GROMACS .gro file of C-alpha atoms in nm:
model
  327
    1MET     CA    1   0.027  -4.806   2.393
    2SER     CA    2   0.346  -4.805   2.499
    3ASN     CA    3   0.465  -4.978   2.208
    4LEU     CA    4   0.376  -4.663   1.992
    5ASP     CA    5   0.651  -4.479   1.768
    6PHE     CA    6   0.492  -4.091   1.740
    7ARG     CA    7   0.686  -3.803   1.764
    8ARG     CA    8   0.609  -3.482   1.982
    9HIS     CA    9   0.539  -3.217   1.859
   10ARG     CA   10   0.356  -3.099   2.126
   11ARG     CA   11   0.653  -3.042   2.307
   12LEU     CA   12   0.736  -2.708   2.152
   13ARG     CA   13   0.359  -2.589   2.232
   14GLN     CA   14   0.369  -2.633   2.617
   15THR     CA   15   0.401  -2.282   2.754
   16PRO     CA   16   0.434  -1.849   2.596
   17GLY     CA   17   0.815  -1.884   2.618
   18LEU     CA   18   0.878  -2.223   2.422
   19ARG     CA   19   0.628  -2.120   2.157
   20SER     CA   20   0.818  -1.706   2.119
   21ILE     CA   21   1.130  -1.867   2.045
   22VAL     CA   22   1.073  -2.138   1.815
   23ARG     CA   23   0.807  -1.867   1.641
   24GLU     CA   24   0.914  -1.809   1.264
   25THR     CA   25   0.745  -1.506   1.084
   26HIS     CA   26   0.773  -1.226   1.320
   27LEU     CA   27   0.614  -0.871   1.316
   28HIS     CA   28   0.793  -0.537   1.385
   29LYS     CA   29   0.716  -0.184   1.344
   30GLU     CA   30   0.961  -0.168   1.148
   31ASP     CA   31   0.792  -0.421   0.808
   32LEU     CA   32   0.482  -0.118   0.843
   33ILE     CA   33   0.317   0.114   0.568
   34TYR     CA   34   0.116   0.350   0.720
   35PRO     CA   35  -0.158   0.518   0.486
   36LEU     CA   36  -0.279   0.857   0.488
   37PHE     CA   37  -0.545   1.035   0.271
   38VAL     CA   38  -0.470   1.463   0.250
   39VAL     CA   39  -0.730   1.678   0.086
   40GLU     CA   40  -0.713   2.047   0.014
   41GLY     CA   41  -0.961   2.240   0.315
   42ASP     CA   42  -0.840   2.414   0.643
   43ASN     CA   43  -0.978   2.218   0.949
   44ILE     CA   44  -1.093   1.910   0.790
   45LYS     CA   45  -1.098   1.508   0.927
   46ASN     CA   46  -1.362   1.374   0.765
   47GLU     CA   47  -1.390   0.968   0.884
   48VAL     CA   48  -1.503   0.745   0.562
   49PRO     CA   49  -1.796   0.646   0.560
   50SER     CA   50  -1.730   0.263   0.443
   51MET     CA   51  -1.352   0.316   0.650
   52PRO     CA   52  -1.423   0.296   1.020
   53GLY     CA   53  -1.108   0.516   1.180
   54VAL     CA   54  -1.001   0.620   0.789
   55PHE     CA   55  -1.010   0.980   0.753
   56GLN     CA   56  -0.947   1.283   0.519
   57TRP     CA   57  -0.677   1.552   0.679
   58SER     CA   58  -0.661   1.898   0.508
   59LEU     CA   59  -0.314   2.023   0.650
   60ASP     CA   60  -0.347   2.207   0.936
   61ARG     CA   61  -0.475   1.893   1.137
   62LEU     CA   62  -0.227   1.599   0.931
   63GLY     CA   63   0.040   1.665   1.174
   64LYS     CA   64  -0.095   1.542   1.429
   65GLU     CA   65  -0.180   1.193   1.296
   66VAL     CA   66   0.136   1.251   1.146
   67GLU     CA   67   0.284   1.296   1.548
   68GLU     CA   68   0.118   0.980   1.672
   69ALA     CA   69   0.208   0.745   1.430
   70VAL     CA   70   0.538   0.825   1.471
   71ASN     CA   71   0.510   0.864   1.816
   72ALA     CA   72   0.353   0.478   1.824
   73GLY     CA   73   0.713   0.407   1.646
   74LEU     CA   74   0.627   0.338   1.270
   75GLU     CA   75   0.904   0.463   1.026
   76THR     CA   76   0.709   0.443   0.679
   77ILE     CA   77   0.386   0.719   0.540
   78ILE     CA   78   0.225   0.692   0.172
   79LEU     CA   79   0.070   0.950   0.055
   80PHE     CA   80  -0.255   0.971  -0.110
   81GLY     CA   81  -0.385   1.315  -0.229
   82VAL     CA   82  -0.752   1.426  -0.296
   83PRO     CA   83  -0.736   1.704  -0.508
   84SER     CA   84  -1.039   2.027  -0.455
   85GLU     CA   85  -0.982   2.056  -0.894
   86LYS     CA   86  -1.016   1.771  -1.147
   87ASP     CA   87  -0.918   1.746  -1.462
   88GLU     CA   88  -0.902   1.522  -1.787
   89THR     CA   89  -0.523   1.471  -1.704
   90GLY     CA   90  -0.544   1.534  -1.384
   91SER     CA   91  -0.332   1.761  -1.382
   92CYS     CA   92  -0.329   1.859  -0.967
   93ALA     CA   93  -0.160   1.564  -1.004
   94TYR     CA   94   0.219   1.720  -1.142
   95ASP     CA   95   0.150   2.076  -0.976
   96HIS     CA   96   0.391   2.154  -0.795
   97GLN     CA   97   0.182   2.356  -0.546
   98GLY     CA   98   0.005   1.937  -0.548
   99ILE     CA   99  -0.252   1.881  -0.267
  100VAL     CA  100   0.053   1.566  -0.207
  101GLN     CA  101   0.398   1.846  -0.229
  102LYS     CA  102   0.267   2.029  -0.077
  103ALA     CA  103   0.174   1.728   0.214
  104THR     CA  104   0.490   1.558   0.160
  105ARG     CA  105   0.711   1.919   0.217
  106GLN     CA  106   0.569   1.957   0.540
  107ILE     CA  107   0.552   1.658   0.661
  108LYS     CA  108   1.019   1.644   0.553
  109GLU     CA  109   1.037   1.945   0.700
  110HIS     CA  110   0.890   1.800   1.080
  111TYR     CA  111   1.000   1.487   1.026
  112PRO     CA  112   1.308   1.535   0.789
  113HIS     CA  113   1.416   1.112   0.926
  114LEU     CA  114   1.066   0.966   0.800
  115THR     CA  115   0.992   0.797   0.514
  116VAL     CA  116   0.709   0.934   0.273
  117ILE     CA  117   0.659   0.727  -0.014
  118ALA     CA  118   0.423   0.918  -0.303
  119ASP     CA  119   0.106   0.757  -0.422
  120THR     CA  120   0.160   0.797  -0.788
  121CYS     CA  121  -0.090   0.760  -1.028
  122LEU     CA  122  -0.371   1.014  -1.238
  123CYS     CA  123  -0.681   0.867  -1.094
  124GLN     CA  124  -0.789   1.079  -0.831
  125PHE     CA  125  -0.659   1.357  -1.025
  126THR     CA  126  -0.892   1.313  -1.311
  127ASP     CA  127  -1.251   1.383  -1.413
  128HIS     CA  128  -1.298   1.018  -1.561
  129GLY     CA  129  -1.138   0.865  -1.279
  130HIS     CA  130  -0.866   0.687  -1.478
  131CYS     CA  131  -0.558   0.594  -1.411
  132GLY     CA  132  -0.460   0.755  -1.765
  133VAL     CA  133  -0.528   0.972  -2.028
  134VAL     CA  134  -0.865   0.805  -2.180
  135GLU     CA  135  -0.927   0.947  -2.589
  136ASP     CA  136  -1.288   0.874  -2.702
  137GLY     CA  137  -1.341   0.586  -2.405
  138GLU     CA  138  -1.006   0.357  -2.446
  139ILE     CA  139  -0.778   0.442  -2.171
  140LEU     CA  140  -0.444   0.548  -2.327
  141ASN     CA  141  -0.129   0.346  -2.221
  142ASP     CA  142   0.216   0.556  -2.409
  143GLU     CA  143   0.069   0.910  -2.363
  144SER     CA  144  -0.027   0.819  -2.006
  145LEU     CA  145   0.371   0.800  -1.925
  146GLU     CA  146   0.458   1.115  -1.928
  147LEU     CA  147   0.229   1.241  -1.689
  148LEU     CA  148   0.328   0.985  -1.500
  149ALA     CA  149   0.714   1.059  -1.545
  150LYS     CA  150   0.610   1.425  -1.440
  151THR     CA  151   0.406   1.346  -1.121
  152ALA     CA  152   0.674   1.119  -1.015
  153VAL     CA  153   0.910   1.383  -1.056
  154SER     CA  154   0.761   1.673  -0.927
  155GLN     CA  155   0.688   1.475  -0.574
  156ALA     CA  156   1.083   1.347  -0.560
  157GLU     CA  157   1.146   1.791  -0.546
  158ALA     CA  158   0.905   1.805  -0.252
  159GLY     CA  159   1.127   1.496  -0.084
  160ALA     CA  160   0.958   1.251  -0.138
  161ASP     CA  161   1.197   0.959  -0.081
  162ILE     CA  162   0.959   0.651  -0.229
  163ILE     CA  163   0.822   0.739  -0.552
  164ALA     CA  164   0.462   0.441  -0.555
  165PRO     CA  165   0.327   0.417  -0.860
  166SER     CA  166  -0.024   0.268  -0.864
  167ASN     CA  167  -0.176   0.325  -1.223
  168MET     CA  168  -0.024  -0.072  -1.450
  169MET     CA  169   0.101   0.143  -1.752
  170ASP     CA  170   0.274  -0.094  -1.980
  171GLY     CA  171   0.588   0.046  -1.970
  172PHE     CA  172   0.508   0.340  -1.617
  173VAL     CA  173   0.850   0.169  -1.461
  174ALA     CA  174   1.140   0.231  -1.729
  175ALA     CA  175   0.937   0.603  -1.787
  176ILE     CA  176   0.933   0.686  -1.440
  177ARG     CA  177   1.269   0.584  -1.402
  178GLN     CA  178   1.396   0.783  -1.676
  179GLY     CA  179   1.213   1.029  -1.562
  180LEU     CA  180   1.344   1.058  -1.215
  181ASP     CA  181   1.758   1.000  -1.363
  182GLU     CA  182   1.695   1.261  -1.632
  183ALA     CA  183   1.554   1.535  -1.359
  184GLY     CA  184   1.874   1.340  -1.123
  185TYR     CA  185   1.687   1.221  -0.945
  186LYS     CA  186   1.915   0.831  -0.987
  187ASN     CA  187   1.859   0.789  -0.551
  188VAL     CA  188   1.468   0.760  -0.589
  189PRO     CA  189   1.332   0.446  -0.566
  190ILE     CA  190   1.041   0.284  -0.723
  191MET     CA  191   0.805   0.081  -0.575
  192SER     CA  192   0.651  -0.021  -0.800
  193TYR     CA  193   0.266  -0.147  -0.775
  194ALA     CA  194   0.344  -0.442  -0.967
  195VAL     CA  195   0.078  -0.668  -0.974
  196LYS     CA  196  -0.218  -0.533  -0.901
  197TYR     CA  197  -0.581  -0.681  -0.954
  198ALA     CA  198  -0.842  -0.560  -1.125
  199SER     CA  199  -1.061  -0.666  -0.730
  200ALA     CA  200  -1.339  -0.563  -0.574
  201PHE     CA  201  -1.215  -0.535  -0.222
  202TYR     CA  202  -1.067  -0.145  -0.367
  203GLY     CA  203  -1.436   0.032  -0.319
  204PRO     CA  204  -1.363   0.182   0.020
  205PHE     CA  205  -1.065   0.323  -0.027
  206ARG     CA  206  -1.243   0.498  -0.363
  207ASP     CA  207  -1.503   0.594  -0.135
  208ALA     CA  208  -1.145   0.730   0.047
  209ALA     CA  209  -1.009   0.860  -0.218
  210HIS     CA  210  -1.264   1.025  -0.475
  211SER     CA  211  -1.124   0.848  -0.771
  212SER     CA  212  -1.394   0.553  -0.871
  213PRO     CA  213  -1.414   0.531  -1.263
  214LYS     CA  214  -1.713   0.801  -1.487
  215SER     CA  215  -1.747   0.511  -1.730
  216GLY     CA  216  -1.669   0.165  -1.765
  217ASP     CA  217  -1.347  -0.060  -1.523
  218ARG     CA  218  -1.008  -0.103  -1.469
  219LYS     CA  219  -0.998  -0.476  -1.626
  220THR     CA  220  -0.836  -0.340  -1.916
  221TYR     CA  221  -0.499  -0.176  -1.719
  222GLN     CA  222  -0.511  -0.412  -1.379
  223MET     CA  223  -0.530  -0.837  -1.386
  224ASP     CA  224  -0.766  -1.092  -1.359
  225PRO     CA  225  -0.798  -1.208  -1.029
  226ALA     CA  226  -0.819  -1.591  -1.234
  227ASN     CA  227  -0.418  -1.574  -1.350
  228ARG     CA  228  -0.133  -1.683  -1.114
  229ARG     CA  229   0.181  -1.673  -1.462
  230GLU     CA  230   0.079  -1.341  -1.577
  231ALA     CA  231   0.237  -1.207  -1.222
  232PHE     CA  232   0.518  -1.333  -1.287
  233ARG     CA  233   0.548  -1.144  -1.662
  234GLU     CA  234   0.418  -0.861  -1.460
  235ALA     CA  235   0.693  -0.868  -1.134
  236GLN     CA  236   0.986  -0.979  -1.412
  237SER     CA  237   0.904  -0.662  -1.631
  238ASP     CA  238   0.911  -0.418  -1.354
  239ALA     CA  239   1.215  -0.535  -1.181
  240GLU     CA  240   1.367  -0.548  -1.542
  241GLU     CA  241   1.254  -0.194  -1.608
  242GLY     CA  242   1.423  -0.049  -1.280
  243ALA     CA  243   1.176  -0.106  -0.964
  244ASP     CA  244   1.319  -0.143  -0.630
  245PHE     CA  245   0.994  -0.295  -0.473
  246LEU     CA  246   0.761  -0.495  -0.554
  247ILE     CA  247   0.383  -0.472  -0.449
  248VAL     CA  248   0.150  -0.773  -0.464
  249LYS     CA  249  -0.168  -0.572  -0.445
  250PRO     CA  250  -0.501  -0.708  -0.301
  251ALA     CA  251  -0.207  -0.915   0.007
  252LEU     CA  252  -0.585  -1.122   0.168
  253SER     CA  253  -0.671  -1.326  -0.123
  254TYR     CA  254  -0.324  -1.336  -0.366
  255LEU     CA  255  -0.153  -1.470  -0.094
  256ASP     CA  256  -0.004  -1.766  -0.323
  257ILE     CA  257   0.104  -1.425  -0.576
  258ILE     CA  258   0.266  -1.375  -0.233
  259ARG     CA  259   0.449  -1.618  -0.220
  260ASP     CA  260   0.518  -1.699  -0.635
  261VAL     CA  261   0.690  -1.320  -0.674
  262ARG     CA  262   0.923  -1.416  -0.296
  263ASN     CA  263   1.044  -1.746  -0.514
  264SER     CA  264   1.111  -1.513  -0.807
  265HIS     CA  265   1.227  -1.179  -0.646
  266ASN     CA  266   1.483  -1.112  -0.511
  267LEU     CA  267   1.343  -0.730  -0.470
  268PRO     CA  268   1.140  -0.659  -0.167
  269ILE     CA  269   0.845  -0.761  -0.198
  270VAL     CA  270   0.556  -0.579  -0.040
  271ALA     CA  271   0.208  -0.716  -0.003
  272TYR     CA  272  -0.065  -0.374   0.011
  273ASN     CA  273  -0.397  -0.530   0.219
  274VAL     CA  274  -0.634  -0.328   0.032
  275SER     CA  275  -0.915  -0.096   0.183
  276GLY     CA  276  -1.175  -0.373   0.147
  277GLU     CA  277  -0.961  -0.628   0.338
  278TYR     CA  278  -0.951  -0.363   0.672
  279SER     CA  279  -1.303  -0.284   0.694
  280MET     CA  280  -1.429  -0.666   0.637
  281ILE     CA  281  -1.254  -0.672   0.966
  282LYS     CA  282  -1.400  -0.386   1.083
  283ALA     CA  283  -1.714  -0.420   1.067
  284ALA     CA  284  -1.705  -0.789   1.220
  285ALA     CA  285  -1.507  -0.634   1.495
  286GLN     CA  286  -1.807  -0.368   1.615
  287ASN     CA  287  -2.046  -0.611   1.493
  288GLY     CA  288  -1.974  -0.842   1.831
  289TRP     CA  289  -1.879  -1.093   1.571
  290ILE     CA  290  -1.442  -1.089   1.622
  291ASN     CA  291  -1.180  -0.982   1.798
  292GLU     CA  292  -1.024  -0.752   1.573
  293LYS     CA  293  -0.655  -0.783   1.714
  294GLU     CA  294  -0.635  -1.126   1.731
  295VAL     CA  295  -0.744  -1.133   1.390
  296VAL     CA  296  -0.576  -0.859   1.226
  297LEU     CA  297  -0.244  -0.987   1.407
  298GLU     CA  298  -0.315  -1.388   1.252
  299LYS     CA  299  -0.331  -1.143   0.903
  300ILE     CA  300  -0.114  -0.936   0.876
  301THR     CA  301   0.195  -1.245   0.946
  302SER     CA  302   0.036  -1.460   0.716
  303MET     CA  303   0.110  -1.207   0.443
  304LYS     CA  304   0.486  -1.196   0.632
  305ARG     CA  305   0.455  -1.531   0.610
  306ALA     CA  306   0.365  -1.606   0.310
  307GLY     CA  307   0.721  -1.430   0.255
  308ALA     CA  308   0.626  -1.021   0.153
  309ASP     CA  309   0.960  -0.784   0.350
  310LEU     CA  310   0.664  -0.520   0.355
  311VAL     CA  311   0.323  -0.529   0.497
  312LEU     CA  312   0.145  -0.154   0.382
  313THR     CA  313  -0.219  -0.123   0.571
  314TYR     CA  314  -0.474   0.108   0.775
  315PHE     CA  315  -0.374  -0.119   1.053
  316ALA     CA  316  -0.023   0.007   1.067
  317LYS     CA  317  -0.086   0.281   1.396
  318ASP     CA  318  -0.343   0.029   1.617
  319ILE     CA  319  -0.045  -0.308   1.527
  320ALA     CA  320   0.223  -0.001   1.625
  321GLY     CA  321   0.033   0.019   1.923
  322TRP     CA  322  -0.117  -0.310   1.998
  323LEU     CA  323   0.370  -0.468   1.937
  324ASN     CA  324   0.421  -0.130   2.244
  325ASP     CA  325   0.184  -0.302   2.441
  326SER     CA  326   0.291  -0.666   2.426
  327LYS     CA  327   0.712  -0.561   2.600
   0.00000   0.00000   0.00000
């Protein structure tokens, strides 16, 4: 055995200290975006049945949750609104007194330095559950753009720091950028859901946001999970139209796409760790099958390793707490 010639890679794994100083990918609280569901009404804290630990919050109870997030060290949240009324054009989405707009103003009043992202879509606000205008069963692309731009402007007026359009209509970034610029919000960035697949992992979110389509599906505007090259085209279009961030959604089953988008663009990349990915871990942890903390940290680190700068995750507050405890 004395004549063997081989490399001793294990030398750098011998102690926690050695492993720490050679670690290539790091997860920080600043990397995390925390989603919050806000609803009309009073004294509401409804746990989402398919998302243990995730709640719908009325404005009078929202403040406590935001306070906990801030105290944990989180710096960025994203708001998803659930209105009390819906109609065919989703008018509550662009109402100045809409639930997202009211929540944004409330949060910015108490936490002006907290970065507030507004999800910009129509599906939670339309009575048909689609992300645009529907006529004779068809989702109309160009007719939807004006409503999406109106929604973005109303959210910026309410104080949103970032607009995050998630609808996947062609040209939505260009329309929203023009709408924001013409309204005087040239400095409000757009975090585009640039690469959004028609995924089976969205089910629990639709319970939380009450956004399931009443008929059909979203496959005519969200991407086919089998496609890779199409992601390049979608990301390139949004970058050219003025996007400031590019989201890949979902994250865990699309780590190769995150890497592709990272390699082809210099914009900040956001991985959306979606509801189904969250709920699977929660279910397994509640059954004692996995160590929740270890699995979550490994999973989120994989998204950073794949090239994401930021991770939008329902685990954000938990992760912040774990990172605080590790100091």
